[in-house]
XYZ file of C-alpha atoms in Angstrom:
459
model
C -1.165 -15.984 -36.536
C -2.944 -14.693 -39.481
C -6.237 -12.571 -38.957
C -9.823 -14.016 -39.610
C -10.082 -12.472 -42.648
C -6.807 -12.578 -44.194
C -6.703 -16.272 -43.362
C -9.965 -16.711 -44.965
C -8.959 -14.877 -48.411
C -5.431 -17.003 -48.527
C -7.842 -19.728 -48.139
C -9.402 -18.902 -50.765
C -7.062 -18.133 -53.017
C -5.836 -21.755 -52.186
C -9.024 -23.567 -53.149
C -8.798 -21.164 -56.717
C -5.184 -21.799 -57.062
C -4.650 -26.015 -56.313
C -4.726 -27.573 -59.081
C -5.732 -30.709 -56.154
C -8.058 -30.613 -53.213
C -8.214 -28.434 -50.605
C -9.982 -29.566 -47.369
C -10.820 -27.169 -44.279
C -12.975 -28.634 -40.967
C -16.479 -27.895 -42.470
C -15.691 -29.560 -45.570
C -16.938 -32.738 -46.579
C -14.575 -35.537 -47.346
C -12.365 -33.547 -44.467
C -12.797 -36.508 -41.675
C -11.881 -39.060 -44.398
C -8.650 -36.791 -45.384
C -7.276 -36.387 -42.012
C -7.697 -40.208 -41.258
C -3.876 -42.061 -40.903
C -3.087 -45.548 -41.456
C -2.737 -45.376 -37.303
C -6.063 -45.154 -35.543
C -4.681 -43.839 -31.988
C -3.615 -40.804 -34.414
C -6.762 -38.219 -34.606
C -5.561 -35.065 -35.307
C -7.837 -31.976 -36.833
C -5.295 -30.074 -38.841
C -6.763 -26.858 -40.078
C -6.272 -26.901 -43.795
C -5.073 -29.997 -46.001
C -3.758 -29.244 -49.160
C -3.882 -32.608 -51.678
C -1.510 -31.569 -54.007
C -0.739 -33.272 -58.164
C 2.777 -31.747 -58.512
C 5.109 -29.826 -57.653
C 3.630 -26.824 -58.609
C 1.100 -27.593 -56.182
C 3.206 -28.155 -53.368
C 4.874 -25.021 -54.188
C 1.425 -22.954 -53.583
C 0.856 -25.308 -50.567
C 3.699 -24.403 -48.886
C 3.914 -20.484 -49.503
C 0.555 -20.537 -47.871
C 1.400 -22.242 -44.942
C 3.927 -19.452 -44.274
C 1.718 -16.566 -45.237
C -0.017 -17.709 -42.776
C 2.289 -18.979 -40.028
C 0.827 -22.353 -40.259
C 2.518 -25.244 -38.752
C 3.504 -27.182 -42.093
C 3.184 -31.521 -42.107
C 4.262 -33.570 -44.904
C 2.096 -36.769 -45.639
C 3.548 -39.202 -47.761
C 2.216 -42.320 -49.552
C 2.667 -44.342 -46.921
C 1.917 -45.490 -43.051
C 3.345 -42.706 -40.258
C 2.823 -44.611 -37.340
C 3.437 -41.869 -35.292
C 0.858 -39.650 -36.928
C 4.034 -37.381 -38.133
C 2.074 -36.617 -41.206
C -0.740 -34.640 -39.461
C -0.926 -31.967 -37.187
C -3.340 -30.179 -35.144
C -4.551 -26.635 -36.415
C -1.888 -26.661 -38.788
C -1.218 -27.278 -42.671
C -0.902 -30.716 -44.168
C 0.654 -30.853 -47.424
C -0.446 -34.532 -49.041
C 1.647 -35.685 -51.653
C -0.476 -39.312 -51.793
C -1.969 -38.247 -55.283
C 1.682 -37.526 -56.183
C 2.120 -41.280 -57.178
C 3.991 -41.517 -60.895
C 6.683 -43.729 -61.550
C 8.992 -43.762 -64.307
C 11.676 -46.366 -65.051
C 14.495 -46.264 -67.393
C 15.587 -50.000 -68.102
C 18.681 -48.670 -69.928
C 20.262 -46.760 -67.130
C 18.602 -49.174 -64.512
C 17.093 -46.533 -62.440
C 13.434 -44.822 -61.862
C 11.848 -41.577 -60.426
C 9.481 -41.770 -58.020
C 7.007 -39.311 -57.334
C 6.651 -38.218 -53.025
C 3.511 -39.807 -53.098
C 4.178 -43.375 -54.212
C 4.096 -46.234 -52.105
C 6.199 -49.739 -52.927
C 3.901 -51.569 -54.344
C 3.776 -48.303 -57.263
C 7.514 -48.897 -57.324
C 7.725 -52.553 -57.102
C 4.771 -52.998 -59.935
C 6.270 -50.527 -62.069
C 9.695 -52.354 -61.908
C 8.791 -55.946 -62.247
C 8.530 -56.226 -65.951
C 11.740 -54.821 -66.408
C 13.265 -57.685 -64.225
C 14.612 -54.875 -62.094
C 14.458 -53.745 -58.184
C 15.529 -51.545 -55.714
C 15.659 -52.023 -51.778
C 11.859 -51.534 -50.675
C 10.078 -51.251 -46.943
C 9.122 -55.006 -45.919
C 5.274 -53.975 -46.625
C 3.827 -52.734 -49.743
C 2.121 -50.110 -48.464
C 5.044 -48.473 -47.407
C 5.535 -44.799 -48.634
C 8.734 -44.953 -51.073
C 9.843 -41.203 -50.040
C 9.825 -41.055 -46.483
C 11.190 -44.678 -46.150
C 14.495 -43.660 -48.502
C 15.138 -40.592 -46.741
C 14.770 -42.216 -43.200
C 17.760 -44.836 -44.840
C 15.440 -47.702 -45.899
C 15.869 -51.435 -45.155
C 13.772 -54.217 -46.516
C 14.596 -57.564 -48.022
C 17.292 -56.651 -50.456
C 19.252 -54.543 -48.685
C 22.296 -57.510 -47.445
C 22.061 -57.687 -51.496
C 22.054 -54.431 -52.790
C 22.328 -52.252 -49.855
C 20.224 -49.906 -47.936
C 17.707 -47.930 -50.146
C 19.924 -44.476 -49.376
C 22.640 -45.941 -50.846
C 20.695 -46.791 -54.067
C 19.658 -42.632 -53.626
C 20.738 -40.757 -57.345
C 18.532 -37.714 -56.393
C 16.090 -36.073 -55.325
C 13.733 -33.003 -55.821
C 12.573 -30.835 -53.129
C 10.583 -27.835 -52.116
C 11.996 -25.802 -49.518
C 10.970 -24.011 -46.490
C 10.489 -21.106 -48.536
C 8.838 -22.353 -51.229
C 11.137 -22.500 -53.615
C 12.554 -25.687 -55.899
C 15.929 -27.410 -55.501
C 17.793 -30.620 -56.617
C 19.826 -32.764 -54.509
C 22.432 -35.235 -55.880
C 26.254 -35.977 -55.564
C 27.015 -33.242 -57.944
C 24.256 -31.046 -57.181
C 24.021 -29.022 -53.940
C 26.041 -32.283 -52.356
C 25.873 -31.326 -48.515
C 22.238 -31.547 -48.496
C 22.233 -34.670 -50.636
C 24.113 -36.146 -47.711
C 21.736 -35.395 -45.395
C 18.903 -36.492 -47.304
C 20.677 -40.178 -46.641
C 18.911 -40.390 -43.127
C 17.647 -37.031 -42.116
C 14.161 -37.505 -43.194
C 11.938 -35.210 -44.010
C 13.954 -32.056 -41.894
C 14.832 -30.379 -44.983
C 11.806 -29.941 -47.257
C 8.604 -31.627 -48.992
C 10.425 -34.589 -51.073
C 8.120 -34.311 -54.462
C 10.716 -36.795 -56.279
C 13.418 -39.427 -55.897
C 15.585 -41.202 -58.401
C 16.734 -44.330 -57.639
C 18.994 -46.728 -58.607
C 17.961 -50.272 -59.911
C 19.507 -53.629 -59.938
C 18.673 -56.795 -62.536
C 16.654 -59.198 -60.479
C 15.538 -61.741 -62.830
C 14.594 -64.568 -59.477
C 13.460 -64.547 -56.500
C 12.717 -67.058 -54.589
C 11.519 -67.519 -50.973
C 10.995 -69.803 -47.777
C 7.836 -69.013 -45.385
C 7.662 -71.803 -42.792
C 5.668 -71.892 -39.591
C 6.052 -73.590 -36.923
C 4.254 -74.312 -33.090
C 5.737 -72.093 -30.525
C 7.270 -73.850 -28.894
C 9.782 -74.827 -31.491
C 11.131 -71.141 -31.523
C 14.348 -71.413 -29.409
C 15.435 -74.018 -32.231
C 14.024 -71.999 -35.196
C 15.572 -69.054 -34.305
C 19.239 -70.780 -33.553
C 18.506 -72.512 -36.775
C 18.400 -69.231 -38.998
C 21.178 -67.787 -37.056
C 23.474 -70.488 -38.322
C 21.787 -70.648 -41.763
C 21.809 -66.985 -42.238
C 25.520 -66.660 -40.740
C 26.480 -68.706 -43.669
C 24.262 -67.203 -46.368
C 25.420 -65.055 -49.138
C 24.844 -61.759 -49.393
C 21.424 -62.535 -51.691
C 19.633 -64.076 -48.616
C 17.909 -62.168 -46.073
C 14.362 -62.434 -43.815
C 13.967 -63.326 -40.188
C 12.633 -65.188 -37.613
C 8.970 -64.068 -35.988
C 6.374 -64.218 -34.148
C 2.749 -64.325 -35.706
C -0.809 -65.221 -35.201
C -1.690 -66.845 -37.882
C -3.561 -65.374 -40.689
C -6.509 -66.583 -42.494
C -4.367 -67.007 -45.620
C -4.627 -70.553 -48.026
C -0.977 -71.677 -46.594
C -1.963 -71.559 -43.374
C -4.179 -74.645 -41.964
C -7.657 -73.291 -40.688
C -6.959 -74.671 -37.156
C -4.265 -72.385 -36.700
C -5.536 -69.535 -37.983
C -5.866 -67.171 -35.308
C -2.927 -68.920 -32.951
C 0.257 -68.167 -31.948
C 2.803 -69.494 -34.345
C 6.686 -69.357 -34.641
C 7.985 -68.137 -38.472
C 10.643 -68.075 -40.438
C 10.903 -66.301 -43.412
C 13.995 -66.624 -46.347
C 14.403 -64.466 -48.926
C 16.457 -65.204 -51.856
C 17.669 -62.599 -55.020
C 18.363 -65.551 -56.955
C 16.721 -69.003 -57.827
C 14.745 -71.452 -56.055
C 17.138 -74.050 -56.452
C 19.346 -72.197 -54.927
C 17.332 -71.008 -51.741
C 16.198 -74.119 -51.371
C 19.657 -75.709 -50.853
C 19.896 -72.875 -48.172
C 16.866 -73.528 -46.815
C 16.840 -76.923 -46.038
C 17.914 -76.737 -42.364
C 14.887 -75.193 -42.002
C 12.671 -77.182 -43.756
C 13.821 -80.367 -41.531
C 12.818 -78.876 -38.101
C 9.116 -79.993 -37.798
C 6.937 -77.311 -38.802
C 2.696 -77.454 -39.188
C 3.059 -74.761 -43.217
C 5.453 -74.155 -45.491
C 5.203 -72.112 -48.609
C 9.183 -72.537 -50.301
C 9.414 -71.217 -54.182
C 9.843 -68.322 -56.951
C 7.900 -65.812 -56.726
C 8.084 -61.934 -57.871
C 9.441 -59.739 -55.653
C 6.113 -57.521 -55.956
C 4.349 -60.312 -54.431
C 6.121 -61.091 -51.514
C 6.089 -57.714 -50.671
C 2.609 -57.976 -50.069
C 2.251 -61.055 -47.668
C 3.236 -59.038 -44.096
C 1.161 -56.159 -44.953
C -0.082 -54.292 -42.419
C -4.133 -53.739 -41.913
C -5.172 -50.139 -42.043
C -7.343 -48.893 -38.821
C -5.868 -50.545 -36.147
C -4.034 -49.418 -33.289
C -0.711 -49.361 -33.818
C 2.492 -49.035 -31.568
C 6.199 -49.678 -32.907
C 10.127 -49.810 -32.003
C 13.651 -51.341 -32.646
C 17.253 -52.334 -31.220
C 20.264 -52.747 -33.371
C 22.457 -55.612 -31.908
C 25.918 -56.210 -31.283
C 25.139 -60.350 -31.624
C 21.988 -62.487 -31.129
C 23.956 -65.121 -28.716
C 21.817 -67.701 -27.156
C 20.816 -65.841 -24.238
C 19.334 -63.467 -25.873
C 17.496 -65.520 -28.704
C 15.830 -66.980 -25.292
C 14.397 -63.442 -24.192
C 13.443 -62.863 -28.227
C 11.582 -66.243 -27.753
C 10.156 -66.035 -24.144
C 8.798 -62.052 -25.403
C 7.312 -63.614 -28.651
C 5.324 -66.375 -26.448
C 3.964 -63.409 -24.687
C 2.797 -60.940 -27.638
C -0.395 -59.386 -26.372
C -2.907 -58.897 -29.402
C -3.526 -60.974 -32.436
C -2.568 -58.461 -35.267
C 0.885 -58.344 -33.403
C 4.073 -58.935 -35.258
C 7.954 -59.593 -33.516
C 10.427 -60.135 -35.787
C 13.944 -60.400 -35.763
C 16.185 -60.076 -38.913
C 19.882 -60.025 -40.457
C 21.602 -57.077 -41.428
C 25.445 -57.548 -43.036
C 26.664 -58.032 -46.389
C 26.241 -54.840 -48.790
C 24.798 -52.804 -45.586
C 28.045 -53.367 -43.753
C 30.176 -52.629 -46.884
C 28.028 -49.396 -48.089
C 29.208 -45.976 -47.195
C 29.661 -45.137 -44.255
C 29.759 -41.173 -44.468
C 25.858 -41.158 -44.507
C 23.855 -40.603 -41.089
C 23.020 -43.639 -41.095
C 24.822 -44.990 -37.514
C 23.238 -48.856 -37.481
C 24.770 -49.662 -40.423
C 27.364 -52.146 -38.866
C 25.099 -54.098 -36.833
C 24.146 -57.680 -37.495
C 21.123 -57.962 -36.042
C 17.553 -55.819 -35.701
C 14.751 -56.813 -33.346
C 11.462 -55.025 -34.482
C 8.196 -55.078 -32.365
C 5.492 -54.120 -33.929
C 2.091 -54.026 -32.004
C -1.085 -54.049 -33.534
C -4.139 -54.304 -31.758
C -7.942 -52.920 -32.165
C -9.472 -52.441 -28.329
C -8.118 -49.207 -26.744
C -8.765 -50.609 -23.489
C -5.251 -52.474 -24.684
C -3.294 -49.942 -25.406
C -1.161 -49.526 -22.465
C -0.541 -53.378 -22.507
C 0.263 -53.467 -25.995
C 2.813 -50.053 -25.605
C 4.459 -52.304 -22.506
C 5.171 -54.754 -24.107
C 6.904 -53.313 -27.302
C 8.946 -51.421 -24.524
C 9.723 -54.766 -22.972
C 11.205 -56.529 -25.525
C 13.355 -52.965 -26.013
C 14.719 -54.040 -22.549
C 15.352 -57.535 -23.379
C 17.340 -56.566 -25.844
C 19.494 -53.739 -24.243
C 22.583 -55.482 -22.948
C 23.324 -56.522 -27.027
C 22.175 -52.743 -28.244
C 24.604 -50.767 -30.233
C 22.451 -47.249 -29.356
C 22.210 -46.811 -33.172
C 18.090 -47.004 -34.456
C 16.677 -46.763 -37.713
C 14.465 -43.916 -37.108
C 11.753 -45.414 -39.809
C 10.749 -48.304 -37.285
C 9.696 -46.021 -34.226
C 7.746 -43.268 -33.355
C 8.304 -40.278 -30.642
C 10.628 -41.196 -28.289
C 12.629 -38.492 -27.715
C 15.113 -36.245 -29.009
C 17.951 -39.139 -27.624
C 16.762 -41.933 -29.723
C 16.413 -39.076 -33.011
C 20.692 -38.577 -32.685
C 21.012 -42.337 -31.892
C 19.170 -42.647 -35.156
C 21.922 -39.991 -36.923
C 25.027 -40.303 -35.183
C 26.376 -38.515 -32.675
C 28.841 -37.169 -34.948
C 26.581 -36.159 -37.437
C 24.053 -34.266 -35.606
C 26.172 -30.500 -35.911
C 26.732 -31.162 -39.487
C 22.686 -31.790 -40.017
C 22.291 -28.809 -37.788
C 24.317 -26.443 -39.151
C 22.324 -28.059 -42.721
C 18.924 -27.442 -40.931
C 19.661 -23.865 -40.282
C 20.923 -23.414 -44.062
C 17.445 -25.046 -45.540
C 15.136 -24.494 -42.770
C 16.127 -22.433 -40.134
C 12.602 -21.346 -38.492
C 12.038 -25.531 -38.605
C 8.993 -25.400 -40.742
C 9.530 -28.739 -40.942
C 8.985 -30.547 -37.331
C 6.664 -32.924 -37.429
C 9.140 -36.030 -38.180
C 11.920 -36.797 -36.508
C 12.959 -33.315 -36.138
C 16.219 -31.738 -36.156
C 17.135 -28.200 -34.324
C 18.144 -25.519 -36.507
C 21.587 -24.936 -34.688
């Protein structure tokens, strides 16, 4: 650890240098820049560096290892786990980092670290074009791609690594780098799943596809009409092609226009269709659905942008999340996804299940990305605001883990959970991969600077 003084001149020389912010404890505006999207999260890092570019994340990062400072990366988006802050360390925050360029002629678009979906989405919607995006706007486009990325396109146009062209990074020592399949190639494979292990992510290119339509089915339902919901979209879904996607969930619901005013604020059964392609057509697929008896429906085109928006999650509340990749979703255990659902313990709580297969299944399957081949995902997320619930809320999440363990592959997409141990971060890599993102930790970072993600020992 640096001295007193010396740490106070590097400081500084930090403040002089940024072209951004720099915020230290005493500071004001310091409380508001440590604050995550997760309020069980409060952390006092020492310094926070708000950097504009990459130049800036360049200076950012040399001083954090002048000084010996732990170094975390906050990106646009939500870190549940409060991975983007640390205590006494150095945050480098790329969330003014936010450009987005698309080129409509080659279909694809650089993203700057600090951009969230909705910056993607927006900037890609009057181009009629789209990549695979998180399931909430809010979502932080760089560590979502480099944790794999799944949303509602990916049974159409795969998961969002496998839309990856390249990326640009700062490394562990400062210095710039590119990653893509022709440029330094190993790490570009482990930038397809292995987070942010191998340095600060200050741009992504991405591949786009034409999306002219999209359409989708939200329909809610009492309860108690889960069991045949949620059989419903199996079949439906099990039939689909690969432009259909969504779920089946459990919601209270929301004071939104489509929902009726007495049931806002109740327990309601969901399910959700999405549709690359044209109402007509979605609504063909979705009329199985549309025949159970349901209390809301909102069925038609509408920009992908948009629906990105409708599950968005509320900033400041408490907020505990997992996953299980499945083998099948038989009967039995759509019963325990049901019986769980009936049972969610807060209001703000979410428990969805959705589809995987089609163009995830059939993408490549040489990146660490190990639940590729399962059909189905459960995802518990709890939200809640009284901490006097959080131990109910955190048992329940890890109940409906158990449910679902006789149908688990062991495979996790590491974006959906938090800490929970260094066995669930190679279940979300491979087993076979995890030497061969070593040996590529110790190559790019082998005093792991970078730790505070989903972290992977130098070997």
């Amino acid at each position: 650890m640096a001295s007193p003084s010396k740490a106070g001149a590097a400081l500084a020389a930090l403040r002089e240098d940024l072209v951004g912010d720099v915020f230290a404890p005493d500071d004001p505006g310091y409380d508001e820049a440590r604050t995550v999207f997760n309020v069980m999260i409060d952390r006092r890092p020492a310094v926070i560096a708000q950097c504009v570019d990459e130049d800036d994340v360049v200076r950012a990062v040399r001083f954090g290892r002048d000084l010996d400072l732990h170094i975390a990366v906050r990106g646009g988006g939500h870190s549940v786990s409060g991975m983007a802050v640390n205590d006494a360390g150095l945050v480098v925050d790329l969330r003014h980092m936010r450009a987005v360029s698309v080129d409509p002629a080659a279909e694809a678009v650089r993203v700057a670290g600090g951009a969230t979906m909705s910056d993607l989405d927006r900037a890609c919607q009057p181009h009629a074009l789209a990549t695979t995006g998180g399931r909430a706007s809010t979502t932080g486009v760089g560590g979502f791609v480099l944790g794999g990325g799944s949303g509602w396109l990916d049974r159409w146009c795969g998961l969002a690594v496998d839309n990856l062209l390249g990326v640009e990074l700062v490394t562990a020592d400062g210095e710039r780098i590119h990653a893509s399949a022709d440029e330094n190639p190993e790490l570009f494979w482990g930038l397809h799943g292995g987070g942010g292990n191998f340095g600060v992510a200050t741009a992504l290119t991405m591949k786009l596809h034409e999306l002219p339509e999209f359409s989708i089915a939200l329909v809610l339902y009492l309860p108690e009409m889960g069991p045949e919901v949620v059989r419903t979209y199996r079949e439906l879904i099990g039939v689909a092609p690969d432009e259909a996607s969504g779920g089946v969930l459990y919601l209270t619901g929301p004071p939104e226009e489509f929902v009726p005013p007495h049931l806002v604020g109740t327990l309601l059964c969901g399910a959700l269709l999405t549709y690359a392609g044209s109402e007509e057509d979605m609504r063909k697929l979705a009329e199985p659905l549309l025949a159970l008896p349901h209390e809301a429906e909102v069925v038609g085109a509408m920009p992908y942008a948009d629906v990105q928006c409708m599950l968005d999650d509320p900033p400041g509340m408490r907020n505990y999340w997992s996953a299980e990749y499945l083998t099948s979703a038989p009967d039995a255990y759509l019963d325990a996804f049901c019986a769980r659902g009936e049972s969610m313990p807060a209001t703000g709580t979410i428990h969805v299940l959705f589809p995987l297969g089609g163009a995830i299944a059939a993408g490549p399957h040489e990146y660490p990305v190990p639940y590729r081949d399962a059909p189905w995902a459960v995802h518990p997320f709890a939200i809640w605001e009284d901490p006097a619930d959080d131990e109910r809320c955190v048992q329940w999440v890890r109940d409906v883990r158990a449910d679902a363990r006789p149908w688990s592959t062991g495979a996790v997409y590491l974006n959906f959970i938090g800490d929970e141990g260094a066995e669930r971060v190679v279940a979300g890599m491979g087993t076979g991969n995890t030497r061969r993102l070593a040996d590529l930790k110790r190559r790019y970072d082998p005093d792991n600077v970078f730790r505070f993600n989903h972290n992977i020992s130098p070997a």
